[in-house]
Amino acid sequence: MATKDATTEETGRNSFVYVVAALAALNGLLFGFDTGVIAGAMLYIQNSFDLTALFGYPMSASFVEGLIVSGAMGGAIVGAAFGGRLADRLGRRRLILVGAVIFFVGSLVMAIAPNVEVLIFGRLINGVGIGFASVVGPLYISELAPPKIRGSLVSLNQLTITSGILIAYLVNYAFSGGGDWRWMLGLGMIPAVVLFVGMLFMPESPRWLYEQGRVDDARDVLSRTRTESRVAAELREIKETVKTESGTVGDLFKPWVRPMLVVGIGLAAFQQVTGINVVMYYAPVILESTGFQDTASILATVGIGVVNVVMTVVAVLLIDRTGRRPLLLTGLVGMTVMLGLLGLAFFLPGLSGIVGWLATIGLMLYVAFFAIGLGPVFWLLISEIYPTQIRGTAMGAATVVNWAANLLVSLTFLGLVDAVGQASTFWLFGACSLAALIFCYKLVPETKGRSLEEIEADLRENTLVGPDDHPDAVGSDD
């Protein structure tokens, strides 16, 4: 009977954790929606604005188009640069509330933009919200989740990112008949309101509360997310690893932290230079170049979005069972192969009649492999591998690199295609994917089933650096 009561108690607390994680993961939905919606909107924005000038100065249309798409990335760099420190100072929950307001304002500005300059400004505002969300969403969830289910809960953030992208593609398709790009961009206000209202009723991270000396508040939050037998034990673990004063940027470069700083920054860069957001931002443009019409290219992009969501669900179900490394390495192998085949599809002569379908299938498989590996595992690992007192700052540093690489790729893609062709561009991404595979095999650790405090303890002892460290390690029974 006692065992049954304990199981019931744990199930109830896990249910609360799932509710909190799902709501916090709306950060990811806003992130994904803004990422995906511009892909379809760009097909129609060019009909409303002159893209050959900016602030009265002549510009190439491809450059202005690149600025519109990548404007959010510029804002995201700013948001990520400050988001980590703000998460450490203001708290995780408060920063999520601030981010929701920024998302709302940015979406409104884009929807009513009278010219291309204001549209780019709206994209920048939304980008700041994206930067905040990409830091604080995984951070908040990882600090509330029990070790046994932390991987799947943090990966909910990636699932909502992919769901947001799919919703954006569906919105694009729904409004494609009339080319109503203002509605496409403005609908981002709705999830921003839901996120803001919902987070008003959610708790703060117990680890952040403990850092602020609010031990009783931390205990109260843990009692809502852990069984009674685990609350005291976890408070002791937090006490051993949390200092009352906040960490500094200089702590990122301490010898025992540096290996994981390299891992986080490396994964951040590789996630982008392997080309994923080229597909997210430019899939309709890529498919249109193969002969698809506007509506058909958007519909094919919806198919890519469906694959993205389905395979992310697979990753969520597997990540706490198989571990982080197996999914990461499998995904990178598949991505490398698919990028090679995509380049071949655009290179071989005589395929013009079927290249659109080959490109669509190749893009779907490429996205599928990304969705089970590099997509969710990057965000999960950077929420796990850094010490508590600088976790927000360290995640911010990795996220800044991620968005800077995103900006670089999105700005240069169209020019790169013009310079070397689509085939060589995809082969370049394939070479980056192969380099990422080698990097991950050599340096990325396994963190499955271990509490954040256990991971930090191993990090301090310099044992969290090899691919085979603690392959079967299991966290506490909470």
Short mmCIF file of C-alpha atoms in Angstrom, two decimals:
data_model
loop_
_atom_site.label_atom_id
_atom_site.label_comp_id
_atom_site.label_asym_id
_atom_site.label_seq_id
_atom_site.Cartn_x
_atom_site.Cartn_y
_atom_site.Cartn_z
CA MET A 1 0.00 0.00 0.00
CA ALA A 2 2.83 2.36 0.91
CA THR A 3 4.51 1.69 -2.42
CA LYS A 4 1.27 2.41 -4.25
CA ASP A 5 0.80 5.68 -2.34
CA ALA A 6 4.39 6.72 -3.11
CA THR A 7 3.87 5.95 -6.79
CA THR A 8 0.65 7.95 -6.83
CA GLU A 9 2.39 10.87 -5.11
CA GLU A 10 5.26 10.83 -7.60
CA THR A 11 2.85 10.62 -10.55
CA GLY A 12 0.95 13.65 -9.25
CA ARG A 13 4.09 15.69 -8.89
CA ASN A 14 5.35 14.65 -12.30
CA SER A 15 2.00 15.77 -13.74
CA PHE A 16 2.57 19.23 -12.29
CA VAL A 17 6.10 19.29 -13.73
CA TYR A 18 4.71 18.39 -17.17
CA VAL A 19 2.23 21.27 -16.97
CA VAL A 20 4.97 23.75 -16.00
CA ALA A 21 7.32 22.43 -18.70
CA ALA A 22 4.65 22.51 -21.39
CA LEU A 23 3.78 26.11 -20.58
CA ALA A 24 7.42 27.22 -20.42
CA ALA A 25 7.97 25.43 -23.72
CA LEU A 26 5.63 27.96 -25.37
CA ASN A 27 8.86 29.97 -25.57
CA GLY A 28 9.90 27.42 -28.13
CA LEU A 29 6.62 27.70 -30.02
CA LEU A 30 7.08 31.46 -30.40
CA PHE A 31 10.71 30.85 -31.37
CA GLY A 32 9.64 28.31 -34.01
CA PHE A 33 6.69 30.31 -35.30
CA ASP A 34 8.79 33.38 -35.96
CA THR A 35 11.47 31.22 -37.57
CA GLY A 36 9.05 29.47 -39.92
CA VAL A 37 6.52 32.16 -40.76
CA ILE A 38 9.00 34.38 -42.61
CA ALA A 39 9.65 31.56 -45.10
CA GLY A 40 6.18 31.86 -46.65
CA ALA A 41 5.69 35.57 -45.98
CA MET A 42 8.77 36.47 -48.06
CA LEU A 43 7.04 35.20 -51.19
CA TYR A 44 4.49 38.02 -50.83
CA ILE A 45 6.35 40.81 -49.02
CA GLN A 46 8.17 41.57 -52.26
CA ASN A 47 4.77 42.44 -53.81
CA SER A 48 4.10 45.08 -51.13
CA PHE A 49 7.48 46.77 -50.83
CA ASP A 50 10.29 47.83 -53.10
CA LEU A 51 13.19 45.62 -52.08
CA THR A 52 15.72 47.44 -54.28
CA ALA A 53 16.22 50.33 -51.84
CA LEU A 54 16.72 50.85 -48.10
CA PHE A 55 16.47 54.26 -46.39
CA GLY A 56 16.50 55.77 -49.87
CA TYR A 57 19.73 54.08 -50.94
CA PRO A 58 19.81 51.56 -53.81
CA MET A 59 20.32 47.96 -52.68
CA SER A 60 20.20 44.56 -54.29
CA ALA A 61 16.86 42.82 -53.74
CA SER A 62 18.57 39.64 -52.47
CA PHE A 63 20.46 41.68 -49.84
CA VAL A 64 17.30 43.39 -48.56
CA GLU A 65 15.49 40.05 -48.55
CA GLY A 66 18.36 38.62 -46.54
CA LEU A 67 18.09 41.52 -44.07
CA ILE A 68 14.38 40.88 -43.55
CA VAL A 69 14.95 37.19 -42.92
CA SER A 70 18.05 37.65 -40.77
CA GLY A 71 16.82 40.69 -38.85
CA ALA A 72 15.42 38.36 -36.20
CA MET A 73 18.84 36.73 -35.89
CA GLY A 74 20.47 40.09 -35.18
CA GLY A 75 17.94 40.72 -32.43
CA ALA A 76 18.39 37.19 -31.12
CA ILE A 77 22.13 37.77 -30.70
CA VAL A 78 21.34 40.77 -28.49
CA GLY A 79 18.67 38.84 -26.58
CA ALA A 80 20.93 35.86 -26.00
CA ALA A 81 23.89 38.06 -25.03
CA PHE A 82 21.90 39.69 -22.25
CA GLY A 83 19.43 36.88 -21.61
CA GLY A 84 21.83 34.67 -19.66
CA ARG A 85 22.85 37.39 -17.23
CA LEU A 86 19.26 38.61 -16.90
CA ALA A 87 18.11 35.06 -16.16
CA ASP A 88 20.69 34.89 -13.37
CA ARG A 89 19.76 38.32 -11.98
CA LEU A 90 15.99 38.64 -12.49
CA GLY A 91 15.07 34.97 -12.32
CA ARG A 92 13.99 32.52 -15.00
CA ARG A 93 10.25 33.15 -14.68
CA ARG A 94 10.47 36.95 -14.84
CA LEU A 95 12.60 36.82 -17.98
CA ILE A 96 10.03 34.56 -19.66
CA LEU A 97 7.36 37.19 -18.89
CA VAL A 98 9.54 39.95 -20.36
CA GLY A 99 10.18 37.84 -23.44
CA ALA A 100 6.45 37.29 -24.00
CA VAL A 101 5.85 41.05 -24.01
CA ILE A 102 8.67 41.56 -26.51
CA PHE A 103 7.26 38.86 -28.79
CA PHE A 104 3.86 40.56 -28.72
CA VAL A 105 5.27 43.99 -29.56
CA GLY A 106 7.48 42.66 -32.36
CA SER A 107 4.62 40.76 -34.00
CA LEU A 108 2.39 43.85 -33.83
CA VAL A 109 5.05 46.08 -35.39
CA MET A 110 5.58 43.65 -38.27
CA ALA A 111 1.84 43.31 -38.91
CA ILE A 112 1.34 47.08 -39.31
CA ALA A 113 4.71 47.92 -40.90
CA PRO A 114 4.22 50.73 -43.48
CA ASN A 115 7.58 50.11 -45.16
CA VAL A 116 10.43 47.64 -45.32
CA GLU A 117 12.52 49.55 -42.77
CA VAL A 118 9.82 49.22 -40.07
CA LEU A 119 9.35 45.57 -41.02
CA ILE A 120 13.05 44.92 -40.39
CA PHE A 121 12.77 46.79 -37.08
CA GLY A 122 9.88 44.54 -36.06
CA ARG A 123 11.95 41.50 -36.93
CA LEU A 124 14.75 42.85 -34.71
CA ILE A 125 12.33 43.30 -31.79
CA ASN A 126 11.00 39.75 -32.21
CA GLY A 127 14.58 38.54 -32.42
CA VAL A 128 15.34 39.89 -28.94
CA GLY A 129 12.40 37.84 -27.67
CA ILE A 130 13.72 34.78 -29.51
CA GLY A 131 17.14 35.29 -27.93
CA PHE A 132 15.64 35.45 -24.45
CA ALA A 133 13.46 32.40 -25.13
CA SER A 134 16.28 30.28 -26.49
CA VAL A 135 18.27 30.82 -23.27
CA VAL A 136 15.65 30.81 -20.56
CA GLY A 137 13.20 28.17 -21.82
CA PRO A 138 15.52 25.13 -21.59
CA LEU A 139 17.20 26.59 -18.48
CA TYR A 140 13.94 26.98 -16.55
CA ILE A 141 12.69 23.51 -17.47
CA SER A 142 15.99 21.76 -16.69
CA GLU A 143 16.12 23.28 -13.20
CA LEU A 144 12.57 22.19 -12.36
CA ALA A 145 12.64 18.70 -13.87
CA PRO A 146 13.60 15.50 -11.97
CA PRO A 147 16.68 13.78 -13.48
CA LYS A 148 14.77 10.74 -14.75
CA ILE A 149 12.60 12.81 -17.08
CA ARG A 150 14.75 15.92 -17.55
CA GLY A 151 15.83 14.96 -21.06
CA SER A 152 12.31 14.49 -22.37
CA LEU A 153 11.00 17.61 -20.60
CA VAL A 154 13.76 19.91 -21.89
CA SER A 155 13.26 18.36 -25.32
CA LEU A 156 9.63 19.50 -25.12
CA ASN A 157 11.13 22.92 -25.84
CA GLN A 158 12.54 21.60 -29.12
CA LEU A 159 9.21 19.89 -29.86
CA THR A 160 7.37 23.19 -29.47
CA ILE A 161 9.97 24.88 -31.68
CA THR A 162 9.23 22.38 -34.44
CA SER A 163 5.49 22.64 -33.74
CA GLY A 164 5.75 26.42 -34.01
CA ILE A 165 7.50 26.06 -37.36
CA LEU A 166 4.76 23.69 -38.58
CA ILE A 167 2.01 26.03 -37.36
CA ALA A 168 3.76 28.87 -39.19
CA TYR A 169 3.84 26.82 -42.39
CA LEU A 170 0.13 26.03 -42.01
CA VAL A 171 -0.63 29.70 -41.43
CA ASN A 172 1.41 30.55 -44.52
CA TYR A 173 -0.59 28.03 -46.55
CA ALA A 174 -3.92 29.28 -45.15
CA PHE A 175 -3.17 32.85 -46.21
CA SER A 176 -1.26 32.01 -49.39
CA GLY A 177 -4.34 32.42 -51.59
CA GLY A 178 -4.57 36.12 -50.85
CA GLY A 179 -0.91 36.65 -50.02
CA ASP A 180 -1.86 38.16 -46.64
CA TRP A 181 1.62 38.28 -45.15
CA ARG A 182 0.57 40.78 -42.45
CA TRP A 183 -1.77 38.19 -40.93
CA MET A 184 0.98 35.58 -41.20
CA LEU A 185 3.38 37.70 -39.13
CA GLY A 186 0.81 39.23 -36.77
CA LEU A 187 -0.67 35.97 -35.49
CA GLY A 188 2.44 35.52 -33.32
CA MET A 189 0.71 37.84 -30.82
CA ILE A 190 -1.68 35.05 -29.75
CA PRO A 191 0.81 32.56 -28.23
CA ALA A 192 2.68 35.51 -26.67
CA VAL A 193 -0.45 36.41 -24.69
CA VAL A 194 -1.01 32.76 -23.67
CA LEU A 195 2.60 32.46 -22.47
CA PHE A 196 2.44 35.68 -20.44
CA VAL A 197 -0.82 34.86 -18.70
CA GLY A 198 0.17 31.25 -17.99
CA MET A 199 3.57 32.12 -16.52
CA LEU A 200 1.93 34.47 -14.00
CA PHE A 201 0.81 31.33 -12.16
CA MET A 202 4.01 29.29 -12.44
CA PRO A 203 6.77 28.93 -9.80
CA GLU A 204 10.34 30.19 -10.01
CA SER A 205 13.26 27.78 -10.45
CA PRO A 206 14.20 26.25 -7.05
CA ARG A 207 17.90 26.45 -7.85
CA TRP A 208 17.68 30.16 -8.63
CA LEU A 209 15.66 30.74 -5.43
CA TYR A 210 18.33 28.94 -3.40
CA GLU A 211 21.02 31.11 -4.99
CA GLN A 212 19.14 34.17 -3.74
CA GLY A 213 19.06 32.81 -0.20
CA ARG A 214 15.34 32.01 -0.42
CA VAL A 215 15.72 28.48 0.93
CA ASP A 216 12.14 28.11 2.16
CA ASP A 217 10.77 29.19 -1.22
CA ALA A 218 13.08 26.71 -2.94
CA ARG A 219 11.84 23.95 -0.62
CA ASP A 220 8.21 24.84 -1.39
CA VAL A 221 8.80 24.60 -5.16
CA LEU A 222 10.65 21.30 -4.81
CA SER A 223 7.80 19.91 -2.69
CA ARG A 224 5.49 20.51 -5.65
CA THR A 225 7.79 18.75 -8.11
CA ARG A 226 9.44 16.00 -5.99
CA THR A 227 8.31 13.38 -3.50
CA GLU A 228 8.81 14.30 0.15
CA SER A 229 11.64 11.77 0.44
CA ARG A 230 13.61 13.62 -2.24
CA VAL A 231 13.15 17.26 -1.20
CA ALA A 232 15.69 17.28 1.66
CA ALA A 233 18.19 15.21 -0.32
CA GLU A 234 18.01 17.52 -3.32
CA LEU A 235 18.33 20.62 -1.17
CA ARG A 236 21.54 19.14 0.24
CA GLU A 237 22.82 18.51 -3.30
CA ILE A 238 22.00 22.07 -4.32
CA LYS A 239 23.69 23.43 -1.19
CA GLU A 240 26.90 21.62 -2.11
CA THR A 241 27.04 23.18 -5.57
CA VAL A 242 25.35 26.58 -5.28
CA LYS A 243 27.25 29.57 -3.90
CA THR A 244 25.28 32.47 -2.47
CA GLU A 245 27.05 34.91 -4.78
CA SER A 246 26.51 34.81 -8.54
CA GLY A 247 29.24 33.59 -10.83
CA THR A 248 31.08 35.93 -13.19
CA VAL A 249 31.87 35.77 -16.88
CA GLY A 250 35.46 34.97 -15.90
CA ASP A 251 34.25 31.71 -14.34
CA LEU A 252 33.49 30.45 -17.85
CA PHE A 253 37.21 30.18 -18.50
CA LYS A 254 38.19 28.24 -15.40
CA PRO A 255 40.10 25.07 -16.37
CA TRP A 256 37.38 22.73 -15.11
CA VAL A 257 34.63 24.60 -17.00
CA ARG A 258 36.54 25.22 -20.23
CA PRO A 259 36.04 21.76 -21.81
CA MET A 260 32.26 22.11 -21.60
CA LEU A 261 32.45 25.70 -22.84
CA VAL A 262 34.14 24.32 -25.96
CA VAL A 263 31.44 21.64 -26.29
CA GLY A 264 28.60 24.16 -25.94
CA ILE A 265 30.06 26.69 -28.36
CA GLY A 266 31.04 23.98 -30.84
CA LEU A 267 27.55 22.47 -30.85
CA ALA A 268 26.05 25.95 -31.14
CA ALA A 269 28.03 26.74 -34.28
CA PHE A 270 27.60 23.32 -35.88
CA GLN A 271 23.83 23.36 -35.38
CA GLN A 272 23.68 26.34 -37.77
CA VAL A 273 26.54 25.88 -40.25
CA THR A 274 25.12 22.46 -41.20
CA GLY A 275 22.32 24.44 -42.88
CA ILE A 276 19.15 23.69 -40.92
CA ASN A 277 17.79 27.21 -40.88
CA VAL A 278 18.46 27.63 -44.58
CA VAL A 279 15.76 24.98 -44.96
CA MET A 280 13.50 26.64 -42.36
CA TYR A 281 13.81 30.14 -43.88
CA TYR A 282 14.22 29.38 -47.57
CA ALA A 283 12.49 26.03 -48.24
CA PRO A 284 9.74 27.62 -50.37
CA VAL A 285 12.37 29.61 -52.30
CA ILE A 286 14.51 26.46 -52.82
CA LEU A 287 11.52 24.43 -53.99
CA GLU A 288 10.21 27.27 -56.16
CA SER A 289 13.56 27.23 -57.95
CA THR A 290 12.91 23.61 -58.97
CA GLY A 291 9.67 24.52 -60.76
CA PHE A 292 7.06 24.43 -57.98
CA GLN A 293 4.53 27.26 -57.93
CA ASP A 294 4.12 29.49 -54.83
CA THR A 295 1.26 27.54 -53.22
CA ALA A 296 2.76 24.16 -54.13
CA SER A 297 6.13 25.10 -52.66
CA ILE A 298 4.45 26.22 -49.41
CA LEU A 299 2.44 22.98 -49.27
CA ALA A 300 5.61 20.93 -49.76
CA THR A 301 7.17 22.96 -46.96
CA VAL A 302 4.26 21.95 -44.71
CA GLY A 303 5.27 18.33 -45.36
CA ILE A 304 8.81 19.15 -44.21
CA GLY A 305 7.34 20.73 -41.08
CA VAL A 306 5.29 17.61 -40.32
CA VAL A 307 8.40 15.42 -40.57
CA ASN A 308 10.21 17.83 -38.25
CA VAL A 309 7.52 17.51 -35.57
CA VAL A 310 7.11 13.74 -35.86
CA MET A 311 10.82 13.02 -35.57
CA THR A 312 11.16 15.45 -32.67
CA VAL A 313 8.48 13.43 -30.87
CA VAL A 314 10.60 10.34 -31.52
CA ALA A 315 13.60 12.13 -30.01
CA VAL A 316 11.60 13.14 -26.92
CA LEU A 317 10.57 9.51 -26.39
CA LEU A 318 14.11 8.17 -26.84
CA ILE A 319 16.41 10.77 -25.32
CA ASP A 320 16.15 9.54 -21.71
CA ARG A 321 16.34 5.89 -22.81
CA THR A 322 19.10 5.75 -25.39
CA GLY A 323 21.01 8.80 -24.15
CA ARG A 324 22.17 12.00 -25.80
CA ARG A 325 25.22 10.76 -27.70
CA PRO A 326 23.60 7.93 -29.71
CA LEU A 327 20.88 10.24 -31.03
CA LEU A 328 23.38 13.00 -31.78
CA LEU A 329 25.78 10.78 -33.71
CA THR A 330 23.03 8.94 -35.62
CA GLY A 331 21.46 12.23 -36.63
CA LEU A 332 24.73 13.69 -37.88
CA VAL A 333 25.52 10.61 -39.98
CA GLY A 334 22.10 10.89 -41.65
CA MET A 335 22.43 14.65 -42.17
CA THR A 336 25.82 14.24 -43.84
CA VAL A 337 24.50 11.62 -46.24
CA MET A 338 21.36 13.61 -47.10
CA LEU A 339 23.27 16.83 -47.77
CA GLY A 340 25.56 14.93 -50.12
CA LEU A 341 22.57 13.51 -51.98
CA LEU A 342 20.84 16.90 -52.14
CA GLY A 343 23.92 18.39 -53.76
CA LEU A 344 23.95 15.49 -56.22
CA ALA A 345 20.27 16.05 -57.10
CA PHE A 346 21.00 19.65 -58.10
CA PHE A 347 24.27 18.73 -59.83
CA LEU A 348 23.32 15.89 -62.16
CA PRO A 349 22.05 16.96 -65.61
CA GLY A 350 18.79 15.69 -67.03
CA LEU A 351 16.91 15.64 -63.73
CA SER A 352 15.00 18.89 -64.17
CA GLY A 353 11.66 17.09 -64.38
CA ILE A 354 12.02 15.33 -61.03
CA VAL A 355 14.50 17.52 -59.17
CA GLY A 356 11.66 19.19 -57.23
CA TRP A 357 10.51 15.87 -55.81
CA LEU A 358 14.08 14.71 -55.15
CA ALA A 359 14.78 17.97 -53.36
CA THR A 360 11.59 17.68 -51.30
CA ILE A 361 12.33 14.10 -50.22
CA GLY A 362 15.98 14.94 -49.53
CA LEU A 363 15.03 17.97 -47.44
CA MET A 364 12.49 15.90 -45.49
CA LEU A 365 15.05 13.22 -44.64
CA TYR A 366 17.68 15.80 -43.77
CA VAL A 367 15.25 17.52 -41.39
CA ALA A 368 14.27 14.12 -39.93
CA PHE A 369 17.86 13.34 -38.97
CA PHE A 370 18.36 16.84 -37.57
CA ALA A 371 15.19 16.50 -35.49
CA ILE A 372 16.34 13.34 -33.71
CA GLY A 373 19.86 14.55 -33.01
CA LEU A 374 21.48 17.96 -33.29
CA GLY A 375 18.16 19.82 -32.94
CA PRO A 376 17.05 18.74 -29.44
CA VAL A 377 20.37 17.47 -28.05
CA PHE A 378 22.16 20.82 -28.36
CA TRP A 379 19.55 22.69 -26.31
CA LEU A 380 19.38 19.90 -23.74
CA LEU A 381 23.14 19.58 -23.24
CA ILE A 382 23.77 23.28 -22.74
CA SER A 383 21.12 23.26 -20.00
CA GLU A 384 22.91 20.37 -18.25
CA ILE A 385 26.68 20.70 -18.52
CA TYR A 386 27.35 24.05 -16.80
CA PRO A 387 27.64 24.78 -13.04
CA THR A 388 24.58 26.30 -11.40
CA GLN A 389 25.99 29.73 -10.54
CA ILE A 390 26.96 30.48 -14.16
CA ARG A 391 24.49 28.28 -16.01
CA GLY A 392 22.49 31.20 -17.37
CA THR A 393 25.62 33.07 -18.45
CA ALA A 394 27.16 29.98 -20.06
CA MET A 395 23.94 29.15 -21.92
CA GLY A 396 23.81 32.76 -23.04
CA ALA A 397 27.34 32.53 -24.45
CA ALA A 398 26.53 29.34 -26.38
CA THR A 399 23.26 30.81 -27.62
CA VAL A 400 24.96 33.99 -28.84
CA VAL A 401 27.28 31.84 -30.94
CA ASN A 402 24.27 29.87 -32.20
CA TRP A 403 22.46 32.99 -33.36
CA ALA A 404 25.60 34.59 -34.78
CA ALA A 405 26.17 31.47 -36.90
CA ASN A 406 22.48 31.54 -37.84
CA LEU A 407 22.82 35.16 -38.94
CA LEU A 408 25.92 34.40 -40.99
CA VAL A 409 24.32 31.46 -42.80
CA SER A 410 20.98 33.18 -43.46
CA LEU A 411 22.64 36.35 -44.75
CA THR A 412 25.08 34.57 -47.07
CA PHE A 413 22.94 31.71 -48.39
CA LEU A 414 21.38 33.44 -51.41
CA GLY A 415 24.70 35.04 -52.36
CA LEU A 416 26.48 31.71 -51.95
CA VAL A 417 23.96 30.00 -54.24
CA ASP A 418 24.46 32.77 -56.82
CA ALA A 419 28.26 32.37 -56.58
CA VAL A 420 28.75 28.59 -56.55
CA GLY A 421 25.34 27.05 -57.24
CA GLN A 422 22.93 25.02 -55.13
CA ALA A 423 24.85 21.75 -55.47
CA SER A 424 28.12 23.13 -54.12
CA THR A 425 26.27 24.99 -51.36
CA PHE A 426 24.66 21.79 -50.07
CA TRP A 427 27.99 19.96 -50.33
CA LEU A 428 29.57 22.70 -48.20
CA PHE A 429 26.90 22.15 -45.56
CA GLY A 430 27.61 18.42 -45.83
CA ALA A 431 31.30 18.99 -45.11
CA CYS A 432 30.34 21.00 -42.03
CA SER A 433 28.06 18.14 -40.93
CA LEU A 434 30.93 15.67 -41.25
CA ALA A 435 33.15 17.96 -39.15
CA ALA A 436 30.36 18.14 -36.54
CA LEU A 437 30.20 14.34 -36.44
CA ILE A 438 33.92 14.09 -35.66
CA PHE A 439 33.68 16.87 -33.05
CA CYS A 440 30.76 15.21 -31.24
CA TYR A 441 32.34 11.75 -31.30
CA LYS A 442 35.53 13.08 -29.73
CA LEU A 443 34.26 15.61 -27.20
CA VAL A 444 30.56 15.40 -26.31
CA PRO A 445 29.80 13.58 -23.02
CA GLU A 446 26.81 11.49 -21.99
CA THR A 447 24.61 13.04 -19.27
CA LYS A 448 21.66 10.63 -19.24
CA GLY A 449 19.96 9.98 -15.91
CA ARG A 450 22.19 12.14 -13.71
CA SER A 451 21.16 15.08 -11.55
CA LEU A 452 22.55 18.51 -12.42
CA GLU A 453 24.54 18.39 -9.18
CA GLU A 454 26.09 15.02 -10.10
CA ILE A 455 27.05 16.37 -13.52
CA GLU A 456 28.67 19.42 -11.91
CA ALA A 457 30.56 17.25 -9.41
CA ASP A 458 31.96 15.14 -12.25
CA LEU A 459 32.85 18.30 -14.13
CA ARG A 460 34.85 19.60 -11.18
CA GLU A 461 36.69 16.28 -11.04
CA ASN A 462 37.39 16.50 -14.80
CA THR A 463 35.58 13.22 -15.48
CA LEU A 464 32.84 14.65 -17.70
CA VAL A 465 34.97 14.92 -20.81
CA GLY A 466 35.12 11.51 -22.45
CA PRO A 467 32.55 9.83 -24.69
CA ASP A 468 32.37 6.70 -22.56
CA ASP A 469 32.17 8.27 -19.10
CA HIS A 470 29.46 6.74 -16.95
CA PRO A 471 27.48 5.26 -19.86
CA ASP A 472 25.03 3.60 -17.53
CA ALA A 473 24.93 6.23 -14.82
CA VAL A 474 21.54 6.64 -13.21
CA GLY A 475 20.33 9.63 -11.26
CA SER A 476 18.56 9.73 -7.96
CA ASP A 477 15.21 8.10 -7.57
CA ASP A 478 13.10 11.21 -7.89
#
